[in-house]
mmCIF file of C-alpha atoms in Angstrom:
data_model
loop_
_atom_site.group_PDB
_atom_site.id
_atom_site.type_symbol
_atom_site.label_atom_id
_atom_site.label_comp_id
_atom_site.label_asym_id
_atom_site.label_seq_id
_atom_site.Cartn_x
_atom_site.Cartn_y
_atom_site.Cartn_z
ATOM 1 C CA MET A 1 0.000 0.000 0.000
ATOM 2 C CA SER A 2 1.589 3.226 -1.130
ATOM 3 C CA PHE A 3 -1.461 5.531 -0.730
ATOM 4 C CA SER A 4 -1.193 6.280 -4.435
ATOM 5 C CA PRO A 5 -3.426 4.053 -6.592
ATOM 6 C CA LEU A 6 -1.145 4.523 -9.599
ATOM 7 C CA VAL A 7 2.031 3.569 -7.737
ATOM 8 C CA ASP A 8 0.176 0.562 -6.303
ATOM 9 C CA ARG A 9 -0.863 -0.473 -9.813
ATOM 10 C CA LEU A 10 2.728 -0.077 -11.022
ATOM 11 C CA MET A 11 4.059 -2.306 -8.242
ATOM 12 C CA GLU A 12 1.373 -4.860 -9.038
ATOM 13 C CA SER A 13 2.188 -4.737 -12.767
ATOM 14 C CA PHE A 14 5.835 -5.684 -12.237
ATOM 15 C CA ARG A 15 4.684 -8.992 -10.792
ATOM 16 C CA VAL A 16 4.019 -10.325 -14.298
ATOM 17 C CA LEU A 17 7.797 -10.672 -14.600
ATOM 18 C CA PRO A 18 9.164 -14.133 -13.763
ATOM 19 C CA GLY A 19 10.565 -14.450 -10.246
ATOM 20 C CA VAL A 20 9.332 -11.038 -9.123
ATOM 21 C CA GLY A 21 7.462 -11.024 -5.799
ATOM 22 C CA PRO A 22 5.868 -8.080 -3.975
ATOM 23 C CA LYS A 23 9.127 -6.837 -2.426
ATOM 24 C CA THR A 24 11.089 -6.883 -5.677
ATOM 25 C CA ALA A 25 8.176 -5.317 -7.542
ATOM 26 C CA GLN A 26 8.150 -2.464 -5.016
ATOM 27 C CA ARG A 27 11.903 -2.020 -5.362
ATOM 28 C CA MET A 28 11.619 -1.883 -9.163
ATOM 29 C CA ALA A 29 8.790 0.667 -9.095
ATOM 30 C CA MET A 30 10.615 2.854 -6.560
ATOM 31 C CA HIS A 31 13.885 2.625 -8.450
ATOM 32 C CA LEU A 32 12.370 3.809 -11.719
ATOM 33 C CA LEU A 33 10.208 6.526 -10.105
ATOM 34 C CA GLU A 34 12.987 7.811 -7.874
ATOM 35 C CA ARG A 35 16.146 7.297 -9.857
ATOM 36 C CA ASP A 36 15.656 6.411 -13.506
ATOM 37 C CA ARG A 37 12.517 7.832 -15.081
ATOM 38 C CA GLU A 38 14.212 8.087 -18.447
ATOM 39 C CA GLY A 39 15.236 4.428 -18.484
ATOM 40 C CA GLY A 40 11.772 3.481 -17.273
ATOM 41 C CA GLN A 41 10.099 5.511 -20.004
ATOM 42 C CA ARG A 42 12.349 3.786 -22.561
ATOM 43 C CA LEU A 43 11.436 0.378 -21.144
ATOM 44 C CA ALA A 44 7.713 1.220 -21.348
ATOM 45 C CA GLU A 45 8.030 2.277 -24.976
ATOM 46 C CA VAL A 46 10.208 -0.609 -26.171
ATOM 47 C CA LEU A 47 8.028 -3.112 -24.314
ATOM 48 C CA GLY A 48 4.843 -1.737 -25.878
ATOM 49 C CA VAL A 49 6.319 -1.704 -29.376
ATOM 50 C CA ALA A 50 7.947 -5.134 -29.042
ATOM 51 C CA LEU A 51 4.774 -6.822 -27.797
ATOM 52 C CA GLU A 52 2.889 -5.290 -30.693
ATOM 53 C CA GLN A 53 5.365 -5.921 -33.490
ATOM 54 C CA VAL A 54 7.311 -9.050 -32.571
ATOM 55 C CA GLY A 55 5.772 -12.154 -34.036
ATOM 56 C CA TYR A 56 7.065 -15.438 -35.402
ATOM 57 C CA CYS A 57 9.442 -15.765 -38.348
ATOM 58 C CA GLN A 58 7.439 -17.336 -41.181
ATOM 59 C CA ARG A 59 10.245 -19.770 -41.867
ATOM 60 C CA CYS A 60 11.620 -20.892 -38.487
ATOM 61 C CA ARG A 61 8.995 -19.483 -36.095
ATOM 62 C CA THR A 62 11.524 -17.767 -33.842
ATOM 63 C CA LEU A 63 10.626 -14.354 -32.409
ATOM 64 C CA THR A 64 11.206 -11.462 -34.803
ATOM 65 C CA GLU A 65 9.582 -8.233 -35.946
ATOM 66 C CA GLU A 66 10.429 -9.124 -39.566
ATOM 67 C CA THR A 67 8.573 -11.537 -41.830
ATOM 68 C CA ILE A 68 11.711 -13.656 -42.118
ATOM 69 C CA CYS A 69 14.306 -13.480 -39.308
ATOM 70 C CA ALA A 70 17.943 -12.546 -39.812
ATOM 71 C CA LEU A 71 19.016 -16.114 -39.127
ATOM 72 C CA CYS A 72 16.837 -17.510 -41.898
ATOM 73 C CA GLU A 73 17.889 -14.698 -44.247
ATOM 74 C CA SER A 74 21.589 -15.319 -43.659
ATOM 75 C CA ASP A 75 23.376 -17.057 -46.528
ATOM 76 C CA ARG A 76 26.194 -18.201 -44.270
ATOM 77 C CA ARG A 77 24.241 -21.014 -42.643
ATOM 78 C CA ASP A 78 24.106 -24.652 -43.676
ATOM 79 C CA ASP A 79 20.708 -25.418 -45.233
ATOM 80 C CA SER A 80 21.175 -29.166 -44.937
ATOM 81 C CA VAL A 81 20.855 -29.299 -41.130
ATOM 82 C CA LEU A 82 17.749 -28.218 -39.228
ATOM 83 C CA CYS A 83 17.711 -27.998 -35.450
ATOM 84 C CA VAL A 84 14.293 -28.251 -33.774
ATOM 85 C CA VAL A 85 14.049 -26.485 -30.389
ATOM 86 C CA GLU A 86 11.210 -25.851 -27.950
ATOM 87 C CA SER A 87 11.798 -22.131 -27.421
ATOM 88 C CA PRO A 88 13.626 -19.069 -28.758
ATOM 89 C CA ALA A 89 15.646 -19.137 -25.518
ATOM 90 C CA ASP A 90 16.959 -22.595 -26.477
ATOM 91 C CA LEU A 91 17.923 -21.208 -29.883
ATOM 92 C CA LEU A 92 19.827 -18.376 -28.174
ATOM 93 C CA ALA A 93 21.635 -20.833 -25.883
ATOM 94 C CA ILE A 94 22.742 -22.938 -28.865
ATOM 95 C CA GLU A 95 23.857 -19.837 -30.775
ATOM 96 C CA ASP A 96 25.810 -18.647 -27.732
ATOM 97 C CA ALA A 97 27.649 -21.988 -27.716
ATOM 98 C CA ARG A 98 28.780 -21.094 -31.266
ATOM 99 C CA GLY A 99 29.235 -24.673 -32.505
ATOM 100 C CA TYR A 100 26.173 -25.008 -34.730
ATOM 101 C CA ARG A 101 25.979 -23.484 -38.217
ATOM 102 C CA GLY A 102 22.714 -24.909 -39.559
ATOM 103 C CA ARG A 103 19.132 -23.633 -39.493
ATOM 104 C CA TYR A 104 16.497 -23.755 -36.766
ATOM 105 C CA PHE A 105 12.848 -24.494 -36.236
ATOM 106 C CA VAL A 106 11.124 -23.264 -33.072
ATOM 107 C CA LEU A 107 8.130 -25.159 -31.662
ATOM 108 C CA HIS A 108 7.168 -22.684 -28.903
ATOM 109 C CA GLY A 109 6.346 -25.521 -26.545
ATOM 110 C CA HIS A 110 5.968 -29.275 -26.647
ATOM 111 C CA LEU A 111 3.139 -31.704 -27.265
ATOM 112 C CA SER A 112 0.809 -31.769 -24.287
ATOM 113 C CA PRO A 113 -2.467 -33.531 -25.070
ATOM 114 C CA LEU A 114 -3.828 -32.919 -21.556
ATOM 115 C CA ASP A 115 -3.460 -29.151 -22.082
ATOM 116 C CA GLY A 116 -4.919 -29.447 -25.565
ATOM 117 C CA ILE A 117 -1.588 -28.734 -27.279
ATOM 118 C CA GLY A 118 -1.441 -30.850 -30.391
ATOM 119 C CA PRO A 119 0.898 -31.107 -33.411
ATOM 120 C CA GLU A 120 -0.526 -28.043 -35.221
ATOM 121 C CA ASP A 121 -0.106 -25.858 -32.132
ATOM 122 C CA ILE A 122 3.651 -26.400 -32.218
ATOM 123 C CA GLY A 123 3.889 -25.973 -35.987
ATOM 124 C CA LEU A 124 4.580 -29.591 -36.920
ATOM 125 C CA ASP A 125 2.663 -29.315 -40.217
ATOM 126 C CA GLN A 126 4.915 -26.394 -41.135
ATOM 127 C CA LEU A 127 8.015 -28.359 -40.059
ATOM 128 C CA ASP A 128 6.935 -31.298 -42.208
ATOM 129 C CA ALA A 129 6.374 -29.031 -45.221
ATOM 130 C CA ARG A 130 9.755 -27.411 -44.734
ATOM 131 C CA VAL A 131 11.594 -30.745 -44.592
ATOM 132 C CA ALA A 132 9.676 -31.920 -47.665
ATOM 133 C CA GLU A 133 10.551 -28.853 -49.755
ATOM 134 C CA ASP A 134 14.033 -27.826 -48.787
ATOM 135 C CA GLY A 135 17.306 -29.656 -49.103
ATOM 136 C CA VAL A 136 17.279 -30.692 -45.452
ATOM 137 C CA GLU A 137 19.407 -33.809 -44.913
ATOM 138 C CA GLU A 138 19.468 -33.975 -41.134
ATOM 139 C CA VAL A 139 17.001 -32.909 -38.463
ATOM 140 C CA ILE A 140 18.451 -32.520 -34.967
ATOM 141 C CA LEU A 141 15.689 -32.999 -32.407
ATOM 142 C CA ALA A 142 16.913 -30.636 -29.681
ATOM 143 C CA THR A 143 13.779 -30.632 -27.542
ATOM 144 C CA ASN A 144 14.352 -30.614 -23.784
ATOM 145 C CA PRO A 145 15.564 -33.810 -22.091
ATOM 146 C CA THR A 146 12.253 -34.031 -20.182
ATOM 147 C CA VAL A 147 9.391 -36.490 -20.499
ATOM 148 C CA GLU A 148 7.419 -34.019 -22.637
ATOM 149 C CA GLY A 149 10.438 -33.084 -24.743
ATOM 150 C CA GLU A 150 11.250 -36.747 -25.382
ATOM 151 C CA ALA A 151 7.669 -37.516 -26.321
ATOM 152 C CA THR A 152 7.640 -34.580 -28.720
ATOM 153 C CA ALA A 153 10.928 -35.703 -30.278
ATOM 154 C CA HIS A 154 9.527 -39.213 -30.760
ATOM 155 C CA TYR A 155 6.381 -37.844 -32.366
ATOM 156 C CA ILE A 156 8.372 -35.645 -34.763
ATOM 157 C CA ALA A 157 10.674 -38.563 -35.601
ATOM 158 C CA SER A 158 7.710 -40.766 -36.512
ATOM 159 C CA GLN A 159 6.216 -37.936 -38.569
ATOM 160 C CA LEU A 160 9.419 -37.181 -40.483
ATOM 161 C CA GLY A 161 10.502 -40.815 -40.841
ATOM 162 C CA PRO A 162 8.875 -41.267 -44.301
ATOM 163 C CA ARG A 163 10.754 -38.186 -45.584
ATOM 164 C CA GLY A 164 13.985 -40.150 -45.469
ATOM 165 C CA VAL A 165 15.979 -37.472 -43.607
ATOM 166 C CA LYS A 166 18.583 -38.366 -41.035
ATOM 167 C CA LEU A 167 17.235 -37.805 -37.518
ATOM 168 C CA SER A 168 19.409 -37.155 -34.501
ATOM 169 C CA ARG A 169 19.084 -36.176 -30.863
ATOM 170 C CA LEU A 170 21.553 -34.265 -28.657
ATOM 171 C CA ALA A 171 23.958 -36.538 -26.756
ATOM 172 C CA TYR A 172 23.073 -37.330 -23.158
ATOM 173 C CA GLY A 173 25.784 -37.500 -20.547
ATOM 174 C CA VAL A 174 27.567 -35.783 -17.715
ATOM 175 C CA PRO A 175 27.850 -32.015 -18.187
ATOM 176 C CA MET A 176 31.321 -30.645 -18.954
ATOM 177 C CA GLY A 177 33.059 -29.118 -15.948
ATOM 178 C CA GLY A 178 30.626 -30.712 -13.506
ATOM 179 C CA GLU A 179 31.541 -33.044 -10.668
ATOM 180 C CA LEU A 180 30.256 -36.608 -10.861
ATOM 181 C CA GLU A 181 29.245 -36.412 -7.213
ATOM 182 C CA TYR A 182 26.565 -33.873 -8.049
ATOM 183 C CA VAL A 183 25.239 -35.428 -11.251
ATOM 184 C CA ASP A 184 21.775 -36.972 -10.857
ATOM 185 C CA GLY A 185 21.276 -40.719 -11.166
ATOM 186 C CA GLY A 186 19.300 -40.639 -14.407
ATOM 187 C CA THR A 187 22.009 -38.678 -16.158
ATOM 188 C CA LEU A 188 24.735 -40.938 -14.761
ATOM 189 C CA SER A 189 22.941 -44.075 -15.998
ATOM 190 C CA ARG A 190 22.587 -42.509 -19.446
ATOM 191 C CA ALA A 191 26.268 -41.583 -19.451
ATOM 192 C CA PHE A 192 27.237 -45.172 -18.524
ATOM 193 C CA ASN A 193 25.006 -46.727 -21.160
ATOM 194 C CA GLY A 194 26.245 -44.329 -23.801
ATOM 195 C CA ARG A 195 29.913 -44.646 -22.857
ATOM 196 C CA LEU A 196 32.414 -44.119 -25.663
ATOM 197 C CA PRO A 197 35.738 -45.750 -26.483
ATOM 198 C CA PHE A 198 38.525 -43.695 -24.944
ATOM 199 C CA GLU A 199 39.856 -40.992 -27.299
ATOM 200 C CA SER A 200 36.998 -41.693 -29.651
ATOM 201 C CA GLU A 201 36.462 -38.012 -30.360
ATOM 202 C CA MET B 1 22.013 -11.601 -29.676
ATOM 203 C CA SER B 2 18.576 -12.742 -30.720
ATOM 204 C CA PHE B 3 18.799 -11.847 -34.454
ATOM 205 C CA SER B 4 15.873 -9.502 -33.947
ATOM 206 C CA PRO B 5 16.910 -5.895 -33.230
ATOM 207 C CA LEU B 6 13.641 -5.231 -31.390
ATOM 208 C CA VAL B 7 13.941 -8.265 -29.112
ATOM 209 C CA ASP B 8 17.566 -7.293 -28.447
ATOM 210 C CA ARG B 9 16.452 -3.789 -27.499
ATOM 211 C CA LEU B 10 13.764 -5.206 -25.222
ATOM 212 C CA MET B 11 16.285 -7.417 -23.403
ATOM 213 C CA GLU B 12 18.593 -4.432 -23.060
ATOM 214 C CA SER B 13 15.770 -2.234 -21.739
ATOM 215 C CA PHE B 14 14.990 -4.576 -18.843
ATOM 216 C CA ARG B 15 18.475 -3.965 -17.497
ATOM 217 C CA VAL B 16 17.362 -0.590 -16.112
ATOM 218 C CA LEU B 17 15.628 -2.593 -13.364
ATOM 219 C CA PRO B 18 17.644 -3.029 -10.171
ATOM 220 C CA GLY B 19 19.428 -6.374 -9.882
ATOM 221 C CA VAL B 20 18.620 -7.436 -13.446
ATOM 222 C CA GLY B 21 21.606 -8.729 -15.437
ATOM 223 C CA PRO B 22 21.701 -9.960 -19.044
ATOM 224 C CA LYS B 23 20.411 -13.467 -18.253
ATOM 225 C CA THR B 24 17.453 -12.266 -16.182
ATOM 226 C CA ALA B 25 16.667 -9.570 -18.751
ATOM 227 C CA GLN B 26 16.528 -12.248 -21.455
ATOM 228 C CA ARG B 27 14.285 -14.422 -19.304
ATOM 229 C CA MET B 28 11.920 -11.498 -18.674
ATOM 230 C CA ALA B 29 11.714 -10.562 -22.369
ATOM 231 C CA MET B 30 11.137 -14.186 -23.407
ATOM 232 C CA HIS B 31 8.550 -14.740 -20.690
ATOM 233 C CA LEU B 32 6.443 -11.773 -21.748
ATOM 234 C CA LEU B 33 6.808 -12.418 -25.501
ATOM 235 C CA GLU B 34 6.138 -16.139 -25.206
ATOM 236 C CA ARG B 35 3.728 -16.472 -22.337
ATOM 237 C CA ASP B 36 2.168 -13.233 -21.127
ATOM 238 C CA ARG B 37 1.772 -10.568 -23.783
ATOM 239 C CA GLU B 38 -1.322 -9.209 -22.087
ATOM 240 C CA GLY B 39 0.419 -8.732 -18.746
ATOM 241 C CA GLY B 40 3.390 -7.222 -20.546
ATOM 242 C CA GLN B 41 1.183 -4.793 -22.444
ATOM 243 C CA ARG B 42 -0.436 -3.789 -19.137
ATOM 244 C CA LEU B 43 2.996 -3.261 -17.562
ATOM 245 C CA ALA B 44 4.065 -1.075 -20.503
ATOM 246 C CA GLU B 45 0.961 1.080 -20.204
ATOM 247 C CA VAL B 46 0.962 1.462 -16.420
ATOM 248 C CA LEU B 47 4.702 2.181 -16.424
ATOM 249 C CA GLY B 48 4.329 4.871 -19.073
ATOM 250 C CA VAL B 49 1.389 6.519 -17.323
ATOM 251 C CA ALA B 50 2.951 6.291 -13.849
ATOM 252 C CA LEU B 51 6.267 7.813 -14.940
ATOM 253 C CA GLU B 52 4.360 10.642 -16.558
ATOM 254 C CA GLN B 53 1.792 11.363 -13.845
ATOM 255 C CA VAL B 54 3.397 10.402 -10.540
ATOM 256 C CA GLY B 55 5.081 13.350 -8.884
ATOM 257 C CA TYR B 56 5.618 14.519 -5.333
ATOM 258 C CA CYS B 57 2.827 15.300 -2.859
ATOM 259 C CA GLN B 58 2.924 19.074 -2.315
ATOM 260 C CA ARG B 59 2.682 18.551 1.420
ATOM 261 C CA CYS B 60 4.877 15.564 2.313
ATOM 262 C CA ARG B 61 6.754 15.013 -0.962
ATOM 263 C CA THR B 62 5.965 11.302 -1.158
ATOM 264 C CA LEU B 63 5.207 9.810 -4.571
ATOM 265 C CA THR B 64 1.646 10.344 -5.754
ATOM 266 C CA GLU B 65 -0.305 11.247 -8.875
ATOM 267 C CA GLU B 66 -2.469 13.632 -6.792
ATOM 268 C CA THR B 67 -1.561 17.137 -5.673
ATOM 269 C CA ILE B 68 -1.910 16.043 -2.054
ATOM 270 C CA CYS B 69 -1.444 12.351 -1.203
ATOM 271 C CA ALA B 70 -4.037 10.190 0.534
ATOM 272 C CA LEU B 71 -1.906 10.078 3.665
ATOM 273 C CA CYS B 72 -1.798 13.870 3.982
ATOM 274 C CA GLU B 73 -5.508 14.104 3.146
ATOM 275 C CA SER B 74 -6.483 11.587 5.816
ATOM 276 C CA ASP B 75 -8.070 13.096 8.914
ATOM 277 C CA ARG B 76 -7.249 10.039 11.010
ATOM 278 C CA ARG B 77 -3.569 10.873 11.426
ATOM 279 C CA ASP B 78 -1.948 12.782 14.247
ATOM 280 C CA ASP B 79 -0.865 16.241 13.034
ATOM 281 C CA SER B 80 1.398 16.818 16.001
ATOM 282 C CA VAL B 81 4.043 14.258 14.988
ATOM 283 C CA LEU B 82 6.038 14.468 11.750
ATOM 284 C CA CYS B 83 8.339 11.652 10.646
ATOM 285 C CA VAL B 84 11.146 12.607 8.257
ATOM 286 C CA VAL B 85 12.337 9.762 5.991
ATOM 287 C CA GLU B 86 14.822 9.536 3.136
ATOM 288 C CA SER B 87 12.610 7.696 0.658
ATOM 289 C CA PRO B 88 9.020 6.664 -0.101
ATOM 290 C CA ALA B 89 10.172 3.062 0.430
ATOM 291 C CA ASP B 90 11.071 3.969 4.043
ATOM 292 C CA LEU B 91 7.600 5.456 4.463
ATOM 293 C CA LEU B 92 6.064 2.219 3.176
ATOM 294 C CA ALA B 93 8.179 0.139 5.566
ATOM 295 C CA ILE B 94 7.064 2.261 8.545
ATOM 296 C CA GLU B 95 3.423 2.084 7.438
ATOM 297 C CA ASP B 96 3.713 -1.702 7.062
ATOM 298 C CA ALA B 97 4.917 -1.870 10.676
ATOM 299 C CA ARG B 98 1.575 -0.232 11.601
ATOM 300 C CA GLY B 99 2.767 1.434 14.807
ATOM 301 C CA TYR B 100 2.999 5.056 13.648
ATOM 302 C CA ARG B 101 -0.066 7.288 13.271
ATOM 303 C CA GLY B 102 1.486 10.694 12.569
ATOM 304 C CA ARG B 103 2.407 12.479 9.329
ATOM 305 C CA TYR B 104 5.454 12.128 7.082
ATOM 306 C CA PHE B 105 7.938 14.201 5.181
ATOM 307 C CA VAL B 106 10.005 12.583 2.427
ATOM 308 C CA LEU B 107 13.475 13.948 1.574
ATOM 309 C CA HIS B 108 14.160 11.800 -1.532
ATOM 310 C CA GLY B 109 17.775 11.399 -0.530
ATOM 311 C CA HIS B 110 20.186 12.811 1.994
ATOM 312 C CA LEU B 111 22.609 15.710 2.128
ATOM 313 C CA SER B 112 25.641 14.977 -0.011
ATOM 314 C CA PRO B 113 27.749 18.092 -0.624
ATOM 315 C CA LEU B 114 30.230 16.169 -2.797
ATOM 316 C CA ASP B 115 27.405 15.248 -5.195
ATOM 317 C CA GLY B 116 26.056 18.773 -5.051
ATOM 318 C CA ILE B 117 22.983 17.759 -3.054
ATOM 319 C CA GLY B 118 22.226 20.572 -0.642
ATOM 320 C CA PRO B 119 19.375 21.412 1.757
ATOM 321 C CA GLU B 120 17.008 22.726 -0.961
ATOM 322 C CA ASP B 121 17.440 19.564 -3.045
ATOM 323 C CA ILE B 122 15.974 17.472 -0.251
ATOM 324 C CA GLY B 123 13.209 19.959 0.518
ATOM 325 C CA LEU B 124 14.504 21.279 3.828
ATOM 326 C CA ASP B 125 13.124 24.792 3.222
ATOM 327 C CA GLN B 126 9.697 23.224 2.731
ATOM 328 C CA LEU B 127 10.150 21.107 5.869
ATOM 329 C CA ASP B 128 11.092 24.187 7.852
ATOM 330 C CA ALA B 129 8.039 26.083 6.580
ATOM 331 C CA ARG B 130 5.788 23.178 7.398
ATOM 332 C CA VAL B 131 7.061 22.894 10.983
ATOM 333 C CA ALA B 132 6.715 26.681 11.376
ATOM 334 C CA GLU B 133 3.103 26.774 10.176
ATOM 335 C CA ASP B 134 1.457 23.611 11.419
ATOM 336 C CA GLY B 135 0.861 22.377 14.897
ATOM 337 C CA VAL B 136 3.834 20.027 14.778
ATOM 338 C CA GLU B 137 5.076 19.229 18.269
ATOM 339 C CA GLU B 138 7.571 16.464 17.530
ATOM 340 C CA VAL B 139 9.755 15.728 14.527
ATOM 341 C CA ILE B 140 11.078 12.153 14.311
ATOM 342 C CA LEU B 141 14.294 12.118 12.297
ATOM 343 C CA ALA B 142 13.992 8.680 10.688
ATOM 344 C CA THR B 143 16.819 9.045 8.165
ATOM 345 C CA ASN B 144 18.922 5.928 7.602
ATOM 346 C CA PRO B 145 21.399 4.882 10.303
ATOM 347 C CA THR B 146 24.294 5.566 7.914
ATOM 348 C CA VAL B 147 26.940 8.281 7.976
ATOM 349 C CA GLU B 148 24.982 10.343 5.425
ATOM 350 C CA GLY B 149 21.667 9.756 7.167
ATOM 351 C CA GLU B 150 23.137 10.795 10.527
ATOM 352 C CA ALA B 151 24.670 13.912 9.044
ATOM 353 C CA THR B 152 21.357 14.832 7.451
ATOM 354 C CA ALA B 153 19.516 14.263 10.748
ATOM 355 C CA HIS B 154 22.018 16.511 12.543
ATOM 356 C CA TYR B 155 21.621 19.218 9.927
ATOM 357 C CA ILE B 156 17.823 19.118 10.168
ATOM 358 C CA ALA B 157 18.007 19.151 13.968
ATOM 359 C CA SER B 158 20.167 22.275 13.927
ATOM 360 C CA GLN B 159 17.815 23.891 11.398
ATOM 361 C CA LEU B 160 14.635 23.097 13.332
ATOM 362 C CA GLY B 161 16.135 23.745 16.776
ATOM 363 C CA PRO B 162 14.990 27.399 16.928
ATOM 364 C CA ARG B 163 11.396 26.306 16.156
ATOM 365 C CA GLY B 164 11.163 24.818 19.627
ATOM 366 C CA VAL B 165 9.764 21.449 18.491
ATOM 367 C CA LYS B 166 10.736 18.220 20.163
ATOM 368 C CA LEU B 167 13.253 16.314 18.036
ATOM 369 C CA SER B 168 13.772 12.571 18.201
ATOM 370 C CA ARG B 169 15.635 9.827 16.398
ATOM 371 C CA LEU B 170 14.700 6.138 16.031
ATOM 372 C CA ALA B 171 16.180 3.927 18.761
ATOM 373 C CA TYR B 172 19.367 2.059 17.887
ATOM 374 C CA GLY B 173 19.849 -1.472 19.092
ATOM 375 C CA VAL B 174 19.755 -5.149 18.264
ATOM 376 C CA PRO B 175 17.012 -6.078 15.794
ATOM 377 C CA MET B 176 14.067 -8.066 17.198
ATOM 378 C CA GLY B 177 14.214 -11.770 16.455
ATOM 379 C CA GLY B 178 17.869 -11.611 15.453
ATOM 380 C CA GLU B 179 20.695 -13.560 17.036
ATOM 381 C CA LEU B 180 23.356 -11.578 18.885
ATOM 382 C CA GLU B 181 26.033 -13.711 17.220
ATOM 383 C CA TYR B 182 25.197 -12.152 13.853
ATOM 384 C CA VAL B 183 24.734 -8.553 14.947
ATOM 385 C CA ASP B 184 27.550 -6.252 13.795
ATOM 386 C CA GLY B 185 29.893 -4.630 16.297
ATOM 387 C CA GLY B 186 28.716 -1.068 15.769
ATOM 388 C CA THR B 187 25.117 -2.019 16.480
ATOM 389 C CA LEU B 188 26.123 -4.068 19.530
ATOM 390 C CA SER B 189 28.112 -1.157 20.988
ATOM 391 C CA ARG B 190 25.118 1.125 20.457
ATOM 392 C CA ALA B 191 22.822 -1.408 22.106
ATOM 393 C CA PHE B 192 25.149 -1.652 25.127
ATOM 394 C CA ASN B 193 25.466 2.086 25.505
ATOM 395 C CA GLY B 194 21.732 2.566 25.169
ATOM 396 C CA ARG B 195 20.801 -0.310 27.488
ATOM 397 C CA LEU B 196 17.520 0.038 29.348
ATOM 398 C CA PRO B 197 16.440 -0.932 32.871
ATOM 399 C CA PHE B 198 14.855 -4.391 32.747
ATOM 400 C CA GLU B 199 11.072 -4.256 32.199
ATOM 401 C CA SER B 200 11.321 -0.565 31.496
ATOM 402 C CA GLU B 201 8.804 -0.740 28.659
#
């Protein structure tokens, strides 16, 4: 309660942000009102414009204000490999790792029949059409290593099977730089089962 | 880098919020774009309107979109006590504690000659006028227990001295519910020096 309805509404509005509770929301509102009105005004404008203009790339479905995103437009990427991810954040993580030079396809979620999310909702018809048309030779199913992600990968694999493309999945194993002691059992079992000959790489 | 200039600008804009680094900013942008465009749109609007309309109460200088804030307008508060705080957040904290029923005066900072922040910048002329006019009998100097807050309290005390009002400062001591082991030395010394007769309250 700030005794100003508008300030109260502002504090309440910040709670739409992930991980922001009442205390943090108050701190954010006070910070912008007291110390950075210019930055706050800029945030309000960019946020309004972005939410209005940013949609999905018609080719890969990642977030962009253009019809076709810069990644799809680029002629320096390998058209023969297509990486399927659940979210634009996954795409960013893979790009940050800098190893991959192919194209992407973003599902914006995973199959979830109980929530009424079926194949069309995650763009699988569009993915199928894209694989059929283009010179895609390999599809990397980079959905999350969760039950839902696995199920989605299996569904896509069965759908794309008849197209004759190579299908792959990210390797499972112990994370680089981690300590075995802290790796969960499921991951450890996977790493044992998928063990590689020494110096195989 | 998201390959969309607008999404990049949005992620950058979130970094004006306190405690928000690049990773959190990305998570916030993605969350609103992917999962809560309506809430994001509401945040953009309220933020824009609040930054434009919220100013200082003409009486107590707290944040409000009105000329006089609801707290100053209320006839259920005690006009004889005036609590001087550094920020609206301090006012909120004191109100949340529910013990105080008097009026407030908000400085929006503290004296800081090196940064060019003098008495007028924190409204001390207005505070002086208010104490002179109204039936204020006691001024509680609730500036922060920091070097700057102390200095500001001392300055205000010397300024208001001739007005003949009672001046007080919040009690220093160990925080309720804390463990002595974790209380800092300065606070402990203060608590020892200000020790009270048992059952004095």
